[in-house]
Structure formats: C-alpha cells, structure tokens
Coordinates of C-alpha atoms and ligand atoms in Angstrom, one line a residue:
M178 CA 131.4 86.7 119.5
S179 CA 132.4 83.1 119.0
S180 CA 131.3 82.3 115.6
S181 CA 133.1 85.8 114.7
V182 CA 135.3 85.2 112.1
C183 CA 138.1 87.9 111.7
R184 CA 138.4 88.6 108.1
A185 CA 140.4 91.2 106.9
L186 CA 144.6 91.9 108.0
L187 CA 145.4 95.6 108.1
C188 CA 148.7 95.9 109.5
S189 CA 151.0 98.5 109.0
K190 CA 154.5 97.8 108.6
I191 CA 156.0 95.2 111.2
T192 CA 159.5 96.1 111.6
H193 CA 161.3 92.9 112.7
N194 CA 160.6 89.3 113.9
K195 CA 160.5 89.7 117.3
S196 CA 157.4 92.0 117.3
L197 CA 155.6 89.9 114.9
K198 CA 156.4 86.9 117.7
C199 CA 155.3 88.9 120.7
A200 CA 151.9 89.7 118.5
E201 CA 151.4 85.6 117.7
N202 CA 152.3 84.7 120.9
Y203 CA 149.8 87.2 122.7
L204 CA 146.9 85.6 120.4
K205 CA 147.5 82.2 121.4
T206 CA 147.4 82.7 124.8
G207 CA 144.6 85.5 124.6
V208 CA 141.1 84.8 125.8
R209 CA 139.5 85.2 122.2
K210 CA 139.7 82.2 120.4
H211 CA 138.8 82.6 116.5
K212 CA 139.1 80.0 113.8
K213 CA 140.9 82.8 111.8
F214 CA 142.7 85.9 113.0
A215 CA 143.6 89.0 112.3
L216 CA 145.9 91.3 114.2
T217 CA 147.2 94.7 113.3
E218 CA 150.4 95.7 115.5
D219 CA 150.6 99.5 114.9
R220 CA 154.4 100.3 116.2
I221 CA 153.7 103.9 117.5
I222 CA 156.7 106.3 118.3
M223 CA 156.3 109.3 120.1
D224 CA 158.4 111.9 119.3
S225 CA 157.9 115.3 120.6
D226 CA 160.0 117.0 117.9
N227 CA 158.3 115.7 115.2
K228 CA 156.4 118.5 114.0
A229 CA 153.2 118.3 111.9
S230 CA 153.0 118.7 108.0
E231 CA 151.8 122.6 107.4
K232 CA 149.9 120.7 104.2
Y233 CA 146.6 118.9 104.2
N234 CA 147.4 115.1 102.9
L235 CA 144.5 114.7 100.5
V236 CA 143.7 111.3 98.6
V237 CA 141.6 111.1 95.7
V238 CA 139.8 107.6 94.4
D239 CA 138.2 107.3 91.3
D240 CA 138.7 104.4 88.6
E241 CA 137.4 107.2 86.3
K242 CA 140.6 108.7 85.2
F243 CA 138.4 112.1 83.9
I244 CA 137.1 112.4 87.3
C245 CA 140.9 112.7 89.1
E246 CA 141.8 115.5 86.4
I247 CA 138.6 117.3 87.0
V248 CA 139.6 117.3 90.8
K249 CA 143.1 117.9 90.4
E250 CA 142.1 121.2 88.7
V251 CA 140.2 122.2 91.4
L252 CA 142.7 121.1 94.0
S253 CA 145.7 122.0 92.5
D254 CA 144.9 125.6 93.2
D255 CA 145.0 125.7 96.7
D256 CA 148.8 124.8 98.0
R257 CA 147.5 124.1 101.2
Y258 CA 146.5 120.6 99.7
S259 CA 149.1 117.8 98.8
A260 CA 147.0 115.6 97.3
R261 CA 147.6 112.3 95.6
Y262 CA 145.1 110.9 92.7
F263 CA 144.5 106.9 92.0
S264 CA 142.6 105.1 90.0
S265 CA 143.6 102.2 91.0
P266 CA 141.7 101.8 94.1
S267 CA 143.9 98.8 95.2
R268 CA 146.9 101.6 94.9
A269 CA 145.0 103.6 96.9
L270 CA 144.3 101.1 99.7
N271 CA 148.1 100.6 99.8
Y272 CA 148.7 104.0 100.1
I273 CA 146.4 105.1 102.6
N274 CA 147.7 101.8 104.6
T275 CA 151.5 103.5 104.9
H276 CA 150.7 107.3 105.0
P277 CA 149.7 110.0 107.0
V278 CA 146.0 111.1 105.2
D279 CA 144.0 114.0 106.8
L280 CA 141.2 113.9 103.7
V281 CA 139.8 111.3 101.3
L282 CA 137.7 111.7 98.5
T283 CA 136.3 108.6 96.9
D284 CA 134.0 107.3 94.0
F285 CA 131.4 104.8 95.8
F286 CA 131.5 102.0 92.9
M287 CA 135.0 101.2 91.4
G288 CA 134.8 97.3 90.1
Q289 CA 136.2 95.1 92.0
H290 CA 136.5 97.4 95.3
S291 CA 134.1 99.3 96.4
G292 CA 134.4 103.0 97.7
M293 CA 133.4 101.6 101.3
D294 CA 136.5 99.5 101.5
I295 CA 138.4 102.9 100.9
L296 CA 135.9 104.1 104.0
E297 CA 136.8 101.3 106.0
A298 CA 140.5 101.6 105.6
T299 CA 140.7 105.0 105.9
R300 CA 138.9 105.1 109.7
K301 CA 141.0 101.9 110.7
R302 CA 144.5 103.9 109.8
H303 CA 143.1 107.3 110.3
P304 CA 140.5 107.3 112.6
E305 CA 140.5 111.6 112.4
A306 CA 140.7 111.5 108.5
I307 CA 137.6 113.3 107.0
V308 CA 135.8 110.7 103.9
I309 CA 133.7 111.9 101.3
M310 CA 132.3 109.8 99.0
M311 CA 131.5 110.7 95.5
T312 CA 128.7 108.9 93.9
G313 CA 126.4 109.1 90.4
H314 CA 123.5 107.2 92.1
P315 CA 122.7 107.7 95.5
T316 CA 120.2 105.8 96.9
I317 CA 119.0 106.4 100.8
E318 CA 120.5 102.8 101.5
N319 CA 123.9 103.6 100.2
V320 CA 124.1 106.9 101.6
I321 CA 122.6 105.9 105.1
S322 CA 125.5 102.8 105.2
V323 CA 128.2 105.3 104.3
L324 CA 127.4 107.8 106.8
K325 CA 126.5 105.4 109.6
L326 CA 130.4 103.7 109.0
G327 CA 131.9 107.3 109.2
A328 CA 131.7 109.3 106.2
Y329 CA 131.7 112.7 106.9
D330 CA 129.8 113.7 103.6
Y331 CA 128.7 112.6 100.2
I332 CA 128.5 114.4 96.7
V333 CA 126.1 113.7 94.1
K334 CA 128.0 113.2 90.2
P335 CA 128.1 115.0 88.2
F336 CA 128.9 118.0 90.7
K337 CA 129.5 121.7 90.7
L338 CA 133.5 122.5 91.0
D339 CA 132.3 125.2 93.7
T340 CA 130.5 122.7 95.2
L341 CA 133.6 119.9 95.7
K342 CA 135.7 122.7 97.3
L343 CA 133.1 124.0 99.3
T344 CA 132.5 120.4 101.0
V345 CA 136.3 119.4 100.9
E346 CA 136.8 122.8 102.9
R347 CA 134.2 122.1 105.3
G348 CA 135.3 118.9 105.7
L349 CA 139.0 120.2 107.1
K350 CA 137.4 123.1 108.6
A351 CA 135.4 120.3 110.8
Q352 CA 138.3 118.0 111.0
R353 CA 140.4 121.4 112.5
L354 CA 137.7 122.1 114.7
A355 CA 137.1 118.7 116.5
K356 CA 141.2 118.6 116.9
E357 CA 140.9 122.0 118.4
N358 CA 137.9 121.1 120.9
M359 CA 139.6 117.8 121.6
H360 CA 142.9 119.2 122.3
L361 CA 141.4 121.8 124.3
K362 CA 139.5 119.4 126.2
S363 CA 142.2 116.7 126.7
L364 CA 144.1 120.0 128.1
I365 CA 141.5 121.3 130.7
S366 CA 140.8 117.5 132.1
L367 CA 144.6 116.4 132.2
Y368 CA 145.2 119.7 134.1
Q369 CA 142.8 118.1 136.3
I370 CA 143.5 114.8 136.4
S371 CA 147.2 116.2 137.0
E372 CA 145.9 118.6 140.2
A373 CA 144.2 115.4 141.7
M374 CA 146.7 113.0 140.9
G375 CA 149.5 115.5 142.3
S376 CA 147.2 115.8 145.4
T377 CA 146.4 111.9 145.9
I378 CA 149.4 110.8 147.9
H379 CA 147.9 107.0 149.4
L380 CA 148.6 104.6 147.0
D381 CA 145.3 102.8 146.5
S382 CA 143.4 106.1 146.0
L383 CA 145.8 107.3 143.2
L384 CA 145.5 104.3 141.3
N385 CA 141.7 104.4 141.4
L386 CA 141.9 108.0 140.2
V387 CA 144.0 106.9 137.0
L388 CA 141.8 104.0 136.6
Q389 CA 138.8 106.6 136.5
S390 CA 140.6 109.1 135.1
I391 CA 141.5 106.4 131.6
V392 CA 138.1 105.2 131.7
N393 CA 136.6 108.6 131.2
E394 CA 139.2 110.1 128.8
F395 CA 139.6 107.3 126.3
N396 CA 136.0 105.5 127.0
A397 CA 138.2 102.3 127.6
D398 CA 135.6 99.1 128.3
L399 CA 139.0 97.4 130.5
V400 CA 141.7 99.3 132.1
S401 CA 144.5 97.6 134.2
I402 CA 147.7 98.7 135.6
S403 CA 150.5 96.7 136.4
L404 CA 153.8 97.2 138.1
W405 CA 157.1 96.1 138.6
D406 CA 157.4 94.0 141.4
P407 CA 161.8 93.8 142.1
H408 CA 161.0 91.3 144.7
R409 CA 159.1 88.9 142.8
D410 CA 161.1 90.2 139.5
C411 CA 157.9 90.4 137.2
L412 CA 155.0 92.3 136.6
A413 CA 152.1 92.0 139.0
L414 CA 148.6 93.3 138.4
E415 CA 147.9 96.2 141.0
A416 CA 144.6 97.9 140.0
F417 CA 141.8 97.4 137.1
Y418 CA 138.6 98.6 136.1
G419 CA 136.3 96.4 134.8
D420 CA 135.0 92.3 135.0
A421 CA 137.7 90.8 136.8
E422 CA 137.4 87.7 134.9
Q423 CA 137.6 89.0 131.9
I424 CA 140.9 91.3 133.3
K425 CA 142.6 88.2 134.5
Q426 CA 141.9 86.0 131.3
N427 CA 143.4 88.5 129.3
P428 CA 147.4 88.2 129.0
L429 CA 147.9 91.7 128.0
L430 CA 145.3 93.3 130.5
S431 CA 147.0 90.9 133.8
G432 CA 150.2 92.2 132.8
K433 CA 151.6 88.6 131.6
S434 CA 152.0 88.8 128.1
E435 CA 155.4 89.0 126.2
I436 CA 154.0 92.4 124.6
N437 CA 153.7 94.0 128.4
Y438 CA 157.6 93.1 128.8
K439 CA 158.1 94.6 125.4
V440 CA 156.7 97.7 126.7
L441 CA 158.4 97.4 129.8
K442 CA 161.6 97.0 128.2
D443 CA 161.4 99.4 124.9
A444 CA 159.0 102.2 127.0
K445 CA 157.5 102.4 123.9
P446 CA 153.6 101.9 123.9
Q447 CA 152.1 99.4 121.6
V448 CA 148.8 99.6 119.9
L449 CA 147.0 96.4 118.9
N450 CA 143.9 96.6 116.7
E451 CA 142.0 93.3 116.4
L452 CA 139.5 93.3 113.3
E453 CA 136.6 91.2 113.1
D454 CA 133.5 90.9 111.2
S455 CA 130.3 89.1 113.3
Q456 CA 128.1 86.9 111.1
E457 CA 125.3 87.5 113.8
S458 CA 125.5 90.9 113.7
E459 CA 125.9 93.7 111.1
G460 CA 129.2 96.1 110.8
T461 CA 132.6 95.6 111.4
S462 CA 134.0 95.5 114.9
Y463 CA 137.3 96.1 116.2
T464 CA 138.9 95.0 120.0
S465 CA 141.6 97.3 120.2
L466 CA 144.3 97.6 123.0
V467 CA 146.8 99.7 123.9
C468 CA 149.7 98.4 126.2
H469 CA 151.7 102.0 128.0
P470 CA 154.6 102.0 129.6
L471 CA 154.8 104.4 132.9
L472 CA 157.9 106.0 132.6
V473 CA 159.6 107.9 135.2
Q474 CA 163.0 109.5 134.5
G475 CA 163.5 106.8 132.0
K476 CA 163.0 103.9 134.4
V477 CA 159.6 102.1 133.3
I478 CA 157.9 101.3 136.9
G479 CA 155.2 99.0 135.0
T480 CA 152.6 99.2 132.2
L481 CA 149.5 100.8 131.8
N482 CA 146.8 98.6 129.7
L483 CA 143.8 99.5 127.9
L484 CA 140.8 97.9 126.0
R485 CA 138.2 98.9 123.9
N486 CA 135.2 97.0 121.9
G487 CA 133.1 98.2 119.3
Q488 CA 132.8 99.9 115.9
F489 CA 135.8 101.4 114.6
D490 CA 136.1 102.7 118.2
I491 CA 140.3 101.9 117.8
F492 CA 143.0 103.8 119.2
G493 CA 143.9 106.5 117.2
L494 CA 147.5 108.7 117.4
G495 CA 145.5 111.4 119.3
D496 CA 144.0 109.1 121.9
I497 CA 148.3 107.7 122.7
H498 CA 149.5 111.3 122.2
M499 CA 147.2 112.1 125.5
L500 CA 147.8 108.7 127.1
W501 CA 151.3 109.6 127.0
I502 CA 151.1 112.4 129.1
L503 CA 148.5 111.4 131.4
A504 CA 150.8 108.0 131.7
S505 CA 153.8 110.3 132.6
K506 CA 151.8 112.1 134.8
A507 CA 150.3 109.1 136.6
A508 CA 153.9 107.4 137.0
T509 CA 155.3 110.1 138.6
A510 CA 152.4 110.4 141.0
I511 CA 152.6 106.7 141.6
E512 CA 156.5 106.9 142.4
H513 CA 155.9 109.9 144.7
S514 CA 153.1 108.0 146.2
R515 CA 155.3 104.5 146.8
L516 CA 158.2 106.7 148.2
Y517 CA 155.7 108.6 150.4
S518 CA 154.6 105.3 152.0
E519 CA 158.1 104.2 152.0
L520 CA 159.1 107.6 154.3
E521 CA 155.6 107.0 156.0
Q522 CA 156.8 103.6 157.2
A523 CA 160.1 104.7 158.1
Y524 CA 158.7 107.7 160.1
I525 CA 156.2 105.3 161.6
G526 CA 159.3 102.7 162.4
T527 CA 161.0 105.3 164.2
I528 CA 158.3 106.6 166.0
R529 CA 156.7 102.8 166.9
A530 CA 161.4 102.7 168.2
F531 CA 160.7 105.5 170.7
A532 CA 156.8 104.2 171.8
N533 CA 158.7 101.0 172.7
A534 CA 161.7 102.6 174.4
V535 CA 158.5 104.1 176.7
E536 CA 157.2 100.9 176.7
A537 CA 159.9 99.2 177.8
R538 CA 160.6 101.2 180.7
D539 CA 157.5 99.9 182.4
N540 CA 156.7 96.2 182.5
Y541 CA 152.9 97.0 183.2
T542 CA 152.2 98.9 180.3
R543 CA 154.3 96.7 177.4
G544 CA 151.6 96.6 174.7
H545 CA 150.0 99.0 175.7
T546 CA 149.5 101.6 172.6
E547 CA 148.8 98.2 170.2
R548 CA 146.3 96.9 172.7
V549 CA 144.3 100.5 172.8
Y550 CA 144.2 100.9 168.8
R551 CA 142.7 97.0 168.7
I552 CA 140.1 98.8 171.5
A553 CA 139.8 102.2 169.5
S554 CA 139.2 100.3 166.2
M555 CA 136.5 98.6 167.2
I556 CA 134.6 101.9 168.4
V557 CA 135.6 103.8 165.2
R558 CA 134.7 100.9 162.9
A559 CA 131.1 101.3 164.3
L560 CA 131.2 104.6 163.5
G561 CA 132.4 104.1 159.9
W562 CA 135.3 105.6 159.6
S563 CA 137.4 105.6 156.1
E564 CA 140.8 103.7 156.0
E565 CA 142.8 107.2 156.3
Q566 CA 141.0 107.4 159.3
M567 CA 141.9 104.3 160.6
K568 CA 145.2 104.8 159.3
N569 CA 145.5 108.3 161.9
L570 CA 144.2 106.5 164.6
Y571 CA 146.4 103.9 164.4
M572 CA 148.9 106.4 164.4
G573 CA 147.5 108.3 167.2
C574 CA 147.4 105.3 169.1
I575 CA 151.0 104.3 168.8
L576 CA 152.1 107.6 169.9
H577 CA 149.2 108.6 172.3
D578 CA 151.9 108.1 175.5
I579 CA 155.2 109.2 173.7
G580 CA 155.5 112.3 175.9
K581 CA 156.0 109.9 178.6
I582 CA 159.6 109.6 177.4
G583 CA 160.5 112.8 179.9
V584 CA 159.1 111.6 183.0
P585 CA 161.7 110.5 185.1
D586 CA 161.7 106.6 185.9
S587 CA 161.4 107.4 189.3
I588 CA 158.0 108.4 188.7
L589 CA 156.7 106.5 185.8
N590 CA 157.5 103.0 187.7
K591 CA 156.8 104.5 191.5
P592 CA 154.6 101.5 193.0
G593 CA 152.4 103.7 195.3
R594 CA 150.7 106.9 194.8
L595 CA 151.9 109.6 193.2
N596 CA 152.4 113.3 195.0
D597 CA 151.4 116.3 193.7
E598 CA 154.5 117.4 192.4
E599 CA 155.0 114.0 190.5
R600 CA 151.7 113.8 189.0
S601 CA 151.8 117.3 187.9
I602 CA 154.8 115.9 186.2
M603 CA 153.7 113.0 185.0
Q604 CA 150.0 114.7 183.4
M605 CA 152.4 117.1 181.3
H606 CA 152.9 114.0 179.0
P607 CA 150.0 115.1 176.3
E608 CA 151.9 118.2 175.9
T609 CA 155.2 117.0 175.7
G610 CA 154.4 114.8 173.2
V611 CA 152.5 117.2 171.3
K612 CA 156.3 119.3 171.3
M613 CA 158.0 116.6 170.3
L614 CA 156.1 115.8 166.8
E615 CA 155.0 119.3 166.2
G616 CA 156.1 120.9 162.3
I617 CA 156.1 117.1 161.1
P618 CA 153.5 117.1 158.7
M619 CA 153.2 112.9 158.0
L620 CA 152.6 112.9 162.0
E621 CA 149.9 116.1 162.4
P622 CA 147.3 113.8 162.3
A623 CA 148.3 111.8 165.6
L624 CA 148.6 115.1 167.7
P625 CA 144.8 115.2 168.8
Y626 CA 145.0 111.8 170.2
I627 CA 147.9 112.7 172.0
L628 CA 147.1 116.2 173.4
Y629 CA 142.9 115.0 174.3
H630 CA 143.5 111.2 175.7
H631 CA 143.4 112.3 179.5
E632 CA 140.5 114.8 178.8
Q633 CA 137.5 114.2 180.8
Y634 CA 134.0 114.4 179.6
D635 CA 132.7 116.2 182.7
G636 CA 136.1 119.0 182.3
S637 CA 137.6 117.8 184.9
G638 CA 140.5 116.3 182.8
Y639 CA 144.1 117.2 181.9
P640 CA 145.8 119.5 180.0
L641 CA 143.2 121.9 179.2
G642 CA 139.9 120.7 181.2
L643 CA 137.8 120.7 178.2
K644 CA 134.2 119.6 178.0
G645 CA 131.7 117.2 176.0
G646 CA 131.9 117.9 172.5
N647 CA 134.9 120.6 173.0
I648 CA 137.0 117.8 173.4
P649 CA 137.7 116.5 170.0
I650 CA 136.5 113.1 168.7
E651 CA 139.9 111.5 168.7
G652 CA 140.9 112.2 172.5
R653 CA 136.9 111.1 173.8
I654 CA 137.5 107.8 171.8
L655 CA 141.3 107.5 172.8
A656 CA 139.9 108.1 176.6
I657 CA 137.7 104.9 176.5
A658 CA 140.0 102.8 174.7
D659 CA 143.2 103.5 177.6
T660 CA 140.6 103.0 180.1
V661 CA 139.4 99.8 179.0
D662 CA 142.9 98.4 177.9
A663 CA 144.2 99.5 181.8
I664 CA 141.0 96.8 183.3
L665 CA 141.5 93.9 181.2
T666 CA 145.3 93.7 181.8
N667 CA 146.6 91.6 184.0
R668 CA 149.0 92.9 186.5
P669 CA 151.0 91.4 189.0
Y670 CA 148.9 92.4 191.7
R671 CA 145.6 91.1 190.0
R672 CA 144.0 89.5 186.9
G673 CA 142.3 91.3 184.1
A674 CA 138.9 92.5 184.7
S675 CA 135.9 90.5 183.0
L676 CA 133.8 92.1 180.2
E677 CA 130.8 92.7 182.8
K678 CA 133.2 94.6 184.7
V679 CA 134.7 96.6 181.5
S680 CA 131.0 97.4 181.0
R681 CA 130.0 98.4 184.6
E682 CA 133.0 100.8 184.8
L683 CA 132.3 102.6 181.9
I684 CA 128.6 102.7 182.6
E685 CA 129.7 104.2 186.1
C686 CA 132.3 106.9 184.4
S687 CA 130.0 107.5 181.3
S688 CA 129.4 111.3 181.3
G689 CA 131.6 111.6 183.8
Q690 CA 134.8 110.6 182.8
F691 CA 133.5 109.2 178.9
D692 CA 131.1 110.5 176.1
P693 CA 127.7 108.4 177.0
E694 CA 126.8 108.2 173.3
L695 CA 130.8 106.9 172.6
V696 CA 129.9 104.3 175.7
K697 CA 126.9 103.3 174.2
I698 CA 128.4 102.3 170.7
F699 CA 131.2 100.8 172.1
L700 CA 128.8 98.7 174.4
N701 CA 127.0 97.5 171.3
V702 CA 129.9 96.2 169.8
L703 CA 131.7 94.7 172.8
G704 CA 129.9 91.1 172.6
E705 CA 131.1 91.1 168.7
H706 CA 134.7 91.4 169.8
K707 CA 134.6 88.9 172.9
D708 CA 136.8 86.2 171.1
E709 CA 139.6 89.6 170.0
L710 CA 139.6 90.2 173.6
T711 CA 140.5 87.0 174.9
A712 CA 143.0 86.6 171.8
I713 CA 144.3 89.8 173.0
Y714 CA 144.2 89.6 177.0
G715 CA 144.4 85.6 177.4
T716 CA 141.6 83.9 179.4
L717 CA 139.0 86.9 180.4
Q718 CA 137.7 86.0 184.3
E719 CA 135.1 83.5 182.9
H720 CA 132.6 84.4 185.7
E721 CA 130.0 87.3 184.9
N722 CA 131.3 87.6 181.6
N723 CA 128.1 89.4 180.4
I724 CA 128.3 92.6 178.7
L725 CA 126.0 95.1 180.5
T726 CA 124.3 97.9 178.3
P727 CA 123.3 101.3 180.1
Q728 CA 119.6 99.7 180.8
S729 CA 120.8 96.9 182.2
A730 CA 123.0 98.5 184.7
A731 CA 120.9 100.5 186.0
Q732 CA 117.9 97.7 186.5
Ligands
FE2_982 FE1 148.3 108.6 178.7
FE2_983 FE1 148.0 105.4 177.3

C-alpha cells in the first residue's frame, strides 16, 4: 500500500473552503501516507421530500456523431428516457460527475479517452448506474476487462436498433430489480435490527449489536461509534469492529478528526472516497469512509464511522439512505439505553439507601450486603455466569435483607436468643422484602434472592420450606454467601473465624443447610480468593487457615 500512488481526483462540488480544509486536515493526520493524494468529498444531504425523477437519466457517448444520432432515434421514441448525447468524452465525464445518471451507453475507443474512463467515472459517482459498452472491435480481453470493471453488457457495432433497445431495457430492468431487491432486503433487515435494538437495554450489548448490524448490512471493513462525552467536552471512542490499531490510528474512525466534529455540528453525513491506483496490483481500488451523525430529536449524540476498502466498493446514495435509517434507530436505542442505565442507577441508589438504613440499625451487619455479594460472586464466576447475571446478583445481594425494615429494633438488636413470636416476626423478612419490591420490573431479578435466601437444602428453611433443587439457585447461592459472611465477620464477642472453620462448617452443613454441589464449587475456589477475603475481613485467624475439601474433612 505504501507504494500506492493516488492518481485521480474525482470530486463533487466542494461548496466552501472550510469543507476542503477539513478534508485536507484529515489527510494530513490520516493513517494513509501517500506521495500524492486524491480525495473526494461527497456532500450528501438527505431530503425526504426530494422525490426521485420519474424518467431514467441516460447518457450516450460516442466520438462518431452519427452513432449518437442513431441511438437518439431509437431512444427518443420512449418518453420514459431523458437522454443526453456527447461526442466529446471530456464533456461527457463532466456531465457524469455532476448530474444524476441511471444508464450510460458508451463507445470503447474514443481517441484520447477510452470508454473505460467513462465506465470508471460512472461506477465511481453512480454505483447503481448501468453501463453498456459499444465496440466495433471486441476482443476477449477487452470484454473481460469491461465486465470485470462493472459494465453491465456490451454491444458489437454495427448493431441492430432492436438489439440496442432491448439491451437498454434489460439493463434498466435489472437495475430496477436490483434496487427493489435491495430495498426489500433492507426493509426486512432494518425491521429485524430495529426489533433487536428496541429490546436490547444494556449499552455494551446494544453497541455490539449496532456494530454487527453495520458490518453485515454495509460490508464495512472497519466500524466505530464515537459518543459525545459532556464531562470531557469531546467525542469519545465507545465501541468498534475491526483491527484496534487501525481504528485508533485513523482520526476519523477514532472520532478525533475535524470531519467528526463537523458532522456533530451540522448533523449531516459526510462521505470520503479516496481513489488510488496500486502499481503492485491490477485495477483501481478505493478507500471509502462515511461519518454519519447519531441523531436523537435534533441533537447529535455521536458519530457512526465506517470504512470500506476495495475495488469500486464505495458508499453510494443507497447505502447512505439505509445508513440514515439504521443510525436513527441506533441513536434512539443508545439514548434509551443511557436513560435506562441512569434510571437503574437511580433505583439502585435509592434501594441502597434503604439497605443502608437497615444495616445502620444493626451495628454487627454493617457492610453485610456488599460482603455477601463479594462471596456470592466467587461462586457464580466459577459457574460461568454472564455479566447480566452478575448485575442481577449484585441487586439481589444488596436487597436480600431489605424486608428487615419491617422488623422492630427490639427484635433486630436483641442481644440474646429470640423467643418464638420474635423469631416468627424476624422470619417474615424475605416475604416483606418481596412485597416491598414487587411490581417494579427493574428490580424483579432480585426477588428470588430475597425470597429464597433462608430456604435450606433439606427443606427445613423458611418461608416456604422448599427442598433441594426446588430452591431456585439464587437462594441456594445466597444461603452459602450469607452464612460465610456471618462466620468470617468479627464480632465484639469473637473474632472472625479461619478459612478452615468456614470450610468445616460448610461441609458439615452440606446437604442439610446447603446445596452440596455449590459447597464443593465454593471450596474449590476459596483458596484463590484468600487475599481478597483477607482484604474484606481484615486479618483472618492465622492458625489453621487450611481449606478443607469434603474428602479431606471426612478423613
Ligand atoms: Fe436474611
Ligand atoms: Fe443476610
């Protein structure tokens, strides 16, 4: 690639110097260093009211005027066609570069210019357009190369007028079918993507879904999402697909180029098509970049950045139309996800305040819920739970004793043993907790932890007296974590126990109080977490800090 030399500059009108400056700056800081460079800045403005022309825009190019005249005779009969005729290839190129074109009919040999230049320019500016080559001297090599470069068909001169007419009609029909097909395909996948985005709440999963959809739908080699960070007052690279180094070194893909900020300000997509010839490989290749706004209710929250490499694989108007819809869906879903996350944090914050209020009433249980989470997470990591499940676990641990809010201080802080009546009041806390939080959809995943954490494996627990596998796993995990915290916590009347005592008690109560399989899993990973436990509980009792296994305890 380093020996590649860009040779052509095909550009649409750059309407003011500032845009050109942006493009130049991008190239100065861009990852691709060329001895010479060329850049096209396509300024595509979406206009939903802009109805497509009813007529097909045709261009006919032949340096032999009489051929143009013959073609004109054939095409002028059909009022679906609006055709322009050029005997000068340069003027035809100018026209193609600046006007909408659906079909080009061009001679192959035309003095200085060849039909290949016309083909190349048309493919570059109008990727969906049909190009038909006319030639009097067809060789296999020429035919192969024009078809390879994207020509739809070729006609051998002299041709019959009917052949010409049919080839043009066939080309336009193929174009229409391709457009309809693409449109239908786009609609189906847009619907599926929208559905998926609408039901993906968590930001990381959502960004991954957006990246994956863009890669699949637009055949992009690199994709990134930069979101506006109001705290740092800049765009921040939030997620990407493709080679990390390439993304980070490319200012546009990493969200640092002036073009990203221009898109942020103007809320309009920018397309950069870099055309280059490689001396090492045959043919022409493009690097095509799109920077698209992520727009929510008139406010740009970030940019969606795409890069494609390849022969004639540039982003066309059809791509931008579809990208516009997809980016709008993605932007709305991202905004919802952020709002959901803020709401979730607010909920958790409020609930934490309640949990803290419960803990504050009992000096001995201060920090209990956080510690229970740390221990329970040791078990669920060993079980391979997902991030989503870990989040639910956190919520469940923080809230598991929330029902104690309804237990009077006299019972909660009673120094001695509880009498039967007091015990039954205390044992109501799982159900009280569930009643408090029932009906709040966001907190629903916490309910099994709250309701079942005092159930025992042998069925002797409360509130439901469930047995074995009938106790949901959330309850079985929390029962272990709850007890381990109680054993390890320092109390005024005793120091926290050793890990050996913890393992001995768990083994002794295995099958009775606890799920034996989960006990085994916990004891297997307990050693790995010795430092973490020491950090949580202060110095653990040094003597006999060996961790037992069910087998060694039996010996
Ligand atoms: Fe409890
Ligand atoms: Fe507890």
